[in-house]
Coordinates of N, CA, C and O in Angstrom, one line a residue:
M244 N -23.6 -31.9 -16.0 CA -24.1 -30.9 -15.2 C -23.2 -30.7 -13.9 O -22.9 -29.6 -13.5
Q245 N -22.9 -31.8 -13.3 CA -22.1 -31.8 -12.0 C -20.7 -31.3 -12.3 O -20.1 -30.6 -11.5
L246 N -20.1 -31.7 -13.4 CA -18.8 -31.3 -13.8 C -18.7 -29.8 -14.0 O -17.8 -29.1 -13.5
K247 N -19.8 -29.3 -14.6 CA -19.8 -27.8 -14.8 C -20.0 -27.1 -13.5 O -19.3 -26.0 -13.3
R248 N -20.7 -27.6 -12.6 CA -20.9 -27.0 -11.3 C -19.6 -27.0 -10.5 O -19.2 -25.9 -9.9
K249 N -18.8 -28.0 -10.5 CA -17.5 -28.1 -9.9 C -16.6 -27.1 -10.5 O -15.8 -26.4 -9.8
S250 N -16.7 -26.9 -11.8 CA -15.8 -26.0 -12.5 C -16.2 -24.5 -12.1 O -15.3 -23.7 -11.8
N251 N -17.5 -24.2 -11.9 CA -17.9 -22.9 -11.5 C -17.5 -22.7 -10.1 O -17.1 -21.5 -9.7
E252 N -17.6 -23.7 -9.2 CA -17.2 -23.5 -7.8 C -15.7 -23.2 -7.7 O -15.2 -22.4 -6.9
K253 N -14.9 -23.9 -8.5 CA -13.5 -23.7 -8.5 C -13.1 -22.3 -9.0 O -12.3 -21.6 -8.4
K254 N -13.8 -21.8 -10.0 CA -13.6 -20.5 -10.5 C -14.0 -19.5 -9.4 O -13.2 -18.5 -9.2
R255 N -15.1 -19.6 -8.7 CA -15.4 -18.7 -7.7 C -14.4 -18.7 -6.5 O -14.1 -17.7 -6.0
S256 N -13.9 -19.9 -6.2 CA -12.9 -20.0 -5.2 C -11.7 -19.3 -5.6 O -11.1 -18.6 -4.8
S257 N -11.3 -19.4 -6.8 CA -10.1 -18.7 -7.3 C -10.3 -17.2 -7.3 O -9.4 -16.4 -6.9
E258 N -11.5 -16.7 -7.7 CA -11.8 -15.3 -7.7 C -11.7 -14.8 -6.2 O -11.3 -13.7 -6.0
W259 N -12.2 -15.6 -5.3 CA -12.2 -15.1 -3.9 C -10.8 -15.0 -3.4 O -10.5 -14.0 -2.8
R260 N -10.0 -15.9 -3.7 CA -8.6 -15.8 -3.3 C -7.9 -14.6 -3.9 O -7.2 -13.9 -3.2
L261 N -8.1 -14.3 -5.1 CA -7.6 -13.2 -5.8 C -8.0 -11.9 -5.1 O -7.2 -11.0 -4.8
S262 N -9.3 -11.8 -4.8 CA -9.8 -10.6 -4.1 C -9.3 -10.5 -2.7 O -9.3 -9.4 -2.2
R263 N -8.9 -11.5 -2.1 CA -8.4 -11.5 -0.7 C -6.9 -11.1 -0.7 O -6.4 -10.8 0.3
E264 N -6.2 -11.1 -1.8 CA -4.8 -10.7 -1.9 C -4.6 -9.3 -2.1 O -3.5 -8.8 -1.8
S265 N -5.5 -8.6 -2.5 CA -5.4 -7.1 -2.8 C -6.7 -6.4 -2.6 O -7.7 -7.0 -2.9
P266 N -6.6 -5.1 -2.3 CA -7.9 -4.4 -2.2 C -8.5 -4.2 -3.5 O -7.9 -4.2 -4.6
S267 N -9.8 -4.0 -3.5 CA -10.5 -3.8 -4.8 C -10.2 -2.4 -5.3 O -9.7 -1.5 -4.5
N268 N -10.5 -2.2 -6.6 CA -10.3 -0.8 -7.1 C -11.2 0.2 -6.4 O -10.7 1.3 -6.2
L269 N -12.3 -0.2 -6.0 CA -13.2 0.7 -5.3 C -12.6 1.1 -4.0 O -12.6 2.3 -3.6
Q270 N -12.1 0.1 -3.2 CA -11.5 0.5 -1.9 C -10.3 1.4 -2.1 O -10.2 2.4 -1.4
L271 N -9.5 1.2 -3.1 CA -8.4 2.1 -3.4 C -8.8 3.5 -3.9 O -8.3 4.5 -3.5
S272 N -9.9 3.5 -4.6 CA -10.4 4.8 -5.1 C -11.0 5.6 -3.9 O -10.8 6.8 -3.9
V273 N -11.7 4.9 -3.0 CA -12.2 5.6 -1.9 C -11.1 6.1 -1.0 O -11.2 7.3 -0.5
L274 N -10.1 5.4 -0.8 CA -8.9 5.8 0.0 C -8.3 7.1 -0.7 O -8.1 8.0 0.0
E275 N -8.1 7.0 -1.9 CA -7.5 8.2 -2.6 C -8.5 9.4 -2.6 O -8.0 10.5 -2.3
A276 N -9.8 9.2 -2.7 CA -10.7 10.2 -2.6 C -10.7 10.9 -1.2 O -10.8 12.1 -1.1
H277 N -10.7 10.1 -0.2 CA -10.6 10.7 1.2 C -9.3 11.6 1.3 O -9.4 12.7 1.8
Y278 N -8.2 11.1 0.8 CA -7.0 11.8 0.9 C -7.0 13.1 0.1 O -6.7 14.2 0.6
R279 N -7.5 13.0 -1.1 CA -7.5 14.2 -2.0 C -8.5 15.3 -1.5 O -8.3 16.4 -1.7
A280 N -9.6 14.8 -0.8 CA -10.6 15.7 -0.3 C -10.2 16.3 1.1 O -11.0 17.1 1.7
G281 N -9.1 15.8 1.6 CA -8.6 16.3 2.9 C -9.3 15.7 4.1 O -9.2 16.2 5.2
R282 N -10.0 14.5 3.8 CA -10.6 13.8 4.9 C -9.5 12.9 5.5 O -9.6 11.6 5.3
I283 N -8.6 13.5 6.2 CA -7.4 12.8 6.7 C -7.7 11.6 7.6 O -7.2 10.5 7.5
S284 N -8.6 11.9 8.5 CA -9.0 10.9 9.5 C -9.6 9.7 8.8 O -9.3 8.5 9.2
D285 N -10.5 9.9 7.9 CA -11.1 8.8 7.1 C -10.1 8.1 6.3 O -10.1 6.8 6.2
A286 N -9.2 8.8 5.7 CA -8.1 8.2 4.9 C -7.3 7.3 5.8 O -6.9 6.2 5.4
E287 N -6.9 7.8 6.9 CA -6.0 7.1 7.9 C -6.7 5.8 8.3 O -6.1 4.7 8.4
K288 N -8.0 5.9 8.7 CA -8.8 4.7 9.2 C -8.8 3.7 8.1 O -8.6 2.5 8.3
L289 N -9.1 4.1 6.8 CA -9.2 3.1 5.7 C -7.9 2.6 5.4 O -7.7 1.4 5.1
A290 N -6.8 3.4 5.4 CA -5.5 2.9 5.1 C -5.1 1.8 6.1 O -4.5 0.8 5.8
K291 N -5.3 2.1 7.4 CA -5.0 1.1 8.5 C -5.8 -0.2 8.2 O -5.3 -1.3 8.4
L292 N -7.1 -0.1 7.9 CA -7.9 -1.2 7.7 C -7.3 -2.1 6.5 O -7.2 -3.3 6.6
L293 N -7.0 -1.4 5.4 CA -6.4 -2.0 4.2 C -5.1 -2.7 4.5 O -4.8 -3.8 4.0
T294 N -4.2 -2.0 5.3 CA -2.9 -2.6 5.6 C -3.1 -3.9 6.5 O -2.3 -4.8 6.4
N295 N -4.1 -3.9 7.3 CA -4.4 -5.1 8.2 C -5.0 -6.2 7.3 O -4.6 -7.3 7.5
E296 N -5.9 -5.8 6.4 CA -6.6 -6.8 5.6 C -5.7 -7.3 4.5 O -5.8 -8.5 4.1
F297 N -4.8 -6.5 3.9 CA -4.0 -6.8 2.8 C -2.6 -6.4 3.1 O -2.0 -5.5 2.5
P298 N -1.9 -7.1 4.0 CA -0.6 -6.7 4.5 C 0.5 -6.7 3.4 O 1.6 -6.1 3.6
N299 N 0.3 -7.4 2.3 CA 1.3 -7.5 1.2 C 1.0 -6.6 0.0 O 1.6 -6.7 -1.0
H300 N 0.1 -5.6 0.2 CA -0.2 -4.7 -0.9 C 0.3 -3.3 -0.5 O 0.0 -2.8 0.5
P301 N 1.1 -2.7 -1.4 CA 1.9 -1.5 -1.0 C 1.1 -0.2 -1.0 O 1.5 0.7 -0.3
V302 N 0.0 -0.1 -1.7 CA -0.6 1.2 -1.9 C -1.1 1.8 -0.5 O -0.8 3.0 -0.3
A303 N -1.8 1.1 0.3 CA -2.2 1.6 1.5 C -1.1 1.9 2.5 O -1.1 2.9 3.2
W304 N 0.0 1.1 2.4 CA 1.2 1.4 3.2 C 1.8 2.7 2.8 O 2.2 3.5 3.7
K305 N 1.9 3.0 1.5 CA 2.5 4.2 1.0 C 1.7 5.4 1.5 O 2.2 6.4 2.0
L306 N 0.4 5.4 1.3 CA -0.5 6.5 1.7 C -0.5 6.7 3.3 O -0.4 7.8 3.7
L307 N -0.5 5.6 4.0 CA -0.5 5.7 5.5 C 0.8 6.4 5.9 O 0.8 7.2 6.8
G308 N 1.9 6.0 5.3 CA 3.2 6.7 5.6 C 3.1 8.2 5.4 O 3.6 9.0 6.2
I309 N 2.5 8.6 4.3 CA 2.4 10.0 4.0 C 1.5 10.7 5.0 O 1.8 11.8 5.5
L310 N 0.4 10.0 5.4 CA -0.5 10.6 6.3 C 0.2 10.8 7.7 O 0.0 11.8 8.4
Y311 N 1.0 9.8 8.1 CA 1.7 9.9 9.4 C 2.7 11.0 9.3 O 2.8 11.8 10.3
K312 N 3.4 11.2 8.2 CA 4.3 12.3 8.1 C 3.7 13.6 8.2 O 4.1 14.5 8.9
K313 N 2.5 13.8 7.5 CA 1.8 15.0 7.5 C 1.3 15.4 8.9 O 1.2 16.5 9.3
A314 N 1.0 14.3 9.7 CA 0.5 14.5 11.0 C 1.7 14.8 12.0 O 1.4 15.0 13.2
G315 N 2.9 14.7 11.5 CA 4.1 14.9 12.4 C 4.5 13.7 13.1 O 5.3 13.8 14.0
H316 N 4.0 12.5 12.8 CA 4.4 11.3 13.4 C 5.5 10.6 12.6 O 5.3 9.6 11.9
V317 N 6.7 11.2 12.6 CA 7.8 10.8 11.7 C 8.2 9.4 12.0 O 8.5 8.7 11.0
S318 N 8.3 9.0 13.2 CA 8.7 7.6 13.5 C 7.8 6.6 12.9 O 8.2 5.6 12.2
E319 N 6.5 6.8 13.0 CA 5.5 5.9 12.4 C 5.5 6.0 10.9 O 5.4 5.0 10.2
A320 N 5.8 7.2 10.4 CA 5.9 7.4 8.9 C 7.1 6.6 8.4 O 6.9 5.8 7.4
L321 N 8.2 6.7 9.1 CA 9.4 5.9 8.6 C 9.1 4.4 8.6 O 9.5 3.7 7.7
N322 N 8.6 3.9 9.7 CA 8.3 2.5 9.8 C 7.4 2.0 8.7 O 7.6 1.0 8.1
T323 N 6.3 2.8 8.5 CA 5.3 2.4 7.5 C 5.9 2.5 6.1 O 5.7 1.6 5.2
M324 N 6.7 3.6 5.8 CA 7.3 3.7 4.5 C 8.4 2.6 4.2 O 8.5 2.1 3.1
K325 N 9.0 2.1 5.3 CA 10.0 1.0 5.1 C 9.2 -0.2 4.7 O 9.7 -1.0 3.9
I326 N 8.1 -0.4 5.3 CA 7.3 -1.6 5.0 C 6.9 -1.5 3.5 O 6.9 -2.5 2.7
A327 N 6.4 -0.3 3.0 CA 6.0 -0.2 1.6 C 7.2 -0.5 0.7 O 7.0 -1.2 -0.3
V328 N 8.4 -0.1 1.1 CA 9.6 -0.4 0.2 C 9.9 -1.8 0.3 O 10.3 -2.4 -0.8
Q329 N 9.8 -2.5 1.4 CA 10.0 -3.9 1.5 C 9.1 -4.7 0.6 O 9.5 -5.7 0.0
I330 N 7.8 -4.3 0.6 CA 6.8 -5.0 -0.2 C 7.0 -4.7 -1.7 O 6.9 -5.6 -2.5
A331 N 7.4 -3.5 -2.0 CA 7.5 -3.1 -3.4 C 8.8 -2.4 -3.6 O 8.9 -1.1 -3.8
P332 N 10.0 -3.1 -3.6 CA 11.3 -2.5 -3.7 C 11.5 -1.7 -5.0 O 12.4 -0.8 -5.1
K333 N 10.7 -2.0 -6.1 CA 10.9 -1.4 -7.3 C 9.9 -0.2 -7.6 O 9.7 0.3 -8.7
D334 N 9.2 0.2 -6.5 CA 8.3 1.3 -6.6 C 9.1 2.6 -6.3 O 9.5 2.9 -5.2
A335 N 9.2 3.4 -7.4 CA 10.0 4.6 -7.3 C 9.4 5.6 -6.3 O 10.1 6.2 -5.5
E336 N 8.1 5.7 -6.2 CA 7.4 6.6 -5.3 C 7.7 6.2 -3.9 O 7.9 7.1 -3.0
A337 N 7.6 4.9 -3.6 CA 7.8 4.5 -2.2 C 9.2 4.8 -1.8 O 9.5 5.2 -0.6
N338 N 10.2 4.5 -2.7 CA 11.6 4.8 -2.3 C 11.8 6.3 -2.2 O 12.5 6.7 -1.3
N339 N 11.2 7.1 -3.0 CA 11.3 8.6 -2.9 C 10.7 9.1 -1.6 O 11.3 9.9 -0.9
N340 N 9.5 8.6 -1.2 CA 8.9 9.0 0.0 C 9.8 8.7 1.2 O 10.0 9.5 2.1
L341 N 10.3 7.5 1.2 CA 11.2 7.1 2.3 C 12.5 7.9 2.4 O 12.9 8.4 3.4
G342 N 13.1 8.1 1.2 CA 14.3 8.9 1.1 C 14.0 10.4 1.6 O 14.9 10.9 2.4
N343 N 13.0 11.0 1.2 CA 12.7 12.3 1.6 C 12.4 12.4 3.1 O 12.8 13.3 3.8
T344 N 11.7 11.4 3.7 CA 11.4 11.4 5.1 C 12.7 11.2 5.9 O 12.9 11.9 6.9
L345 N 13.6 10.3 5.5 CA 14.8 10.1 6.1 C 15.7 11.4 6.1 O 16.3 11.7 7.1
G346 N 15.7 12.0 5.0 CA 16.4 13.3 4.9 C 15.9 14.4 5.8 O 16.6 15.1 6.4
S347 N 14.6 14.4 6.0 CA 14.0 15.4 6.9 C 14.3 15.2 8.3 O 14.2 16.1 9.1
V348 N 14.8 14.0 8.7 CA 15.2 13.8 10.1 C 16.8 13.7 10.2 O 17.3 13.2 11.2
G349 N 17.4 14.1 9.1 CA 18.9 14.2 9.2 C 19.6 12.9 8.9 O 20.9 12.9 9.0
K350 N 19.0 11.9 8.4 CA 19.6 10.6 8.1 C 20.0 10.7 6.6 O 19.4 9.9 5.8
L351 N 20.9 11.5 6.3 CA 21.2 11.8 4.9 C 21.8 10.7 4.1 O 21.5 10.5 2.9
G352 N 22.7 9.9 4.7 CA 23.3 8.8 4.0 C 22.3 7.8 3.6 O 22.3 7.3 2.5
E353 N 21.4 7.4 4.6 CA 20.4 6.5 4.3 C 19.4 7.1 3.3 O 18.9 6.4 2.4
A354 N 19.1 8.3 3.4 CA 18.2 9.0 2.5 C 18.7 8.9 1.1 O 17.9 8.7 0.1
E355 N 20.0 9.1 0.9 CA 20.6 9.1 -0.4 C 20.4 7.8 -1.1 O 20.1 7.8 -2.3
V356 N 20.5 6.7 -0.4 CA 20.3 5.4 -0.9 C 19.0 5.2 -1.6 O 18.8 4.8 -2.7
Y357 N 17.9 5.6 -0.9 CA 16.6 5.5 -1.4 C 16.2 6.5 -2.5 O 15.5 6.2 -3.4
L358 N 16.8 7.7 -2.4 CA 16.5 8.7 -3.4 C 17.2 8.3 -4.7 O 16.7 8.4 -5.8
R359 N 18.4 7.8 -4.6 CA 19.1 7.3 -5.8 C 18.4 6.1 -6.5 O 18.2 6.1 -7.7
R360 N 17.9 5.2 -5.6 CA 17.1 4.1 -6.1 C 15.9 4.6 -6.8 O 15.5 4.1 -7.9
S361 N 15.2 5.6 -6.2 CA 14.0 6.1 -6.8 C 14.3 6.7 -8.2 O 13.6 6.5 -9.2
I362 N 15.4 7.4 -8.3 CA 15.8 8.0 -9.6 C 16.2 6.9 -10.6 O 15.8 7.0 -11.8
E363 N 16.9 5.9 -10.2 CA 17.2 4.7 -11.1 C 15.9 4.1 -11.6 O 15.9 3.7 -12.8
L364 N 14.9 3.9 -10.7 CA 13.7 3.3 -11.1 C 12.8 4.1 -12.0 O 12.1 3.6 -12.9
K365 N 12.9 5.4 -11.8 CA 12.0 6.3 -12.6 C 12.8 7.6 -12.9 O 12.6 8.6 -12.1
P366 N 13.7 7.6 -13.8 CA 14.5 8.8 -14.1 C 13.7 10.1 -14.4 O 12.7 10.0 -15.0

């Protein structure tokens, strides 16, 4: 009985650590729902919360970068998009977002690097 209890405690501890490494599907779904419904303020608040709570998970970083860009905060968008690419260098969408944003501010050489990488990752 005690051996089984320790096994269950170990399993719960492992599940807790996993849940602490990335947002839940529900959290990501709510974030996406806010964005798609045009609730930009709610999406931004949740994205910031998720990037603080899960700094190594790229999804909230990607969306936060897009939100910043749409709001005209290009400097914040670039910084945020660079973090997303650092976390997930093989994410074609993250590279594409960064490349397009760099291009929009005239950093064409740098933009080309990320856009080419995006195409290589997802032709």
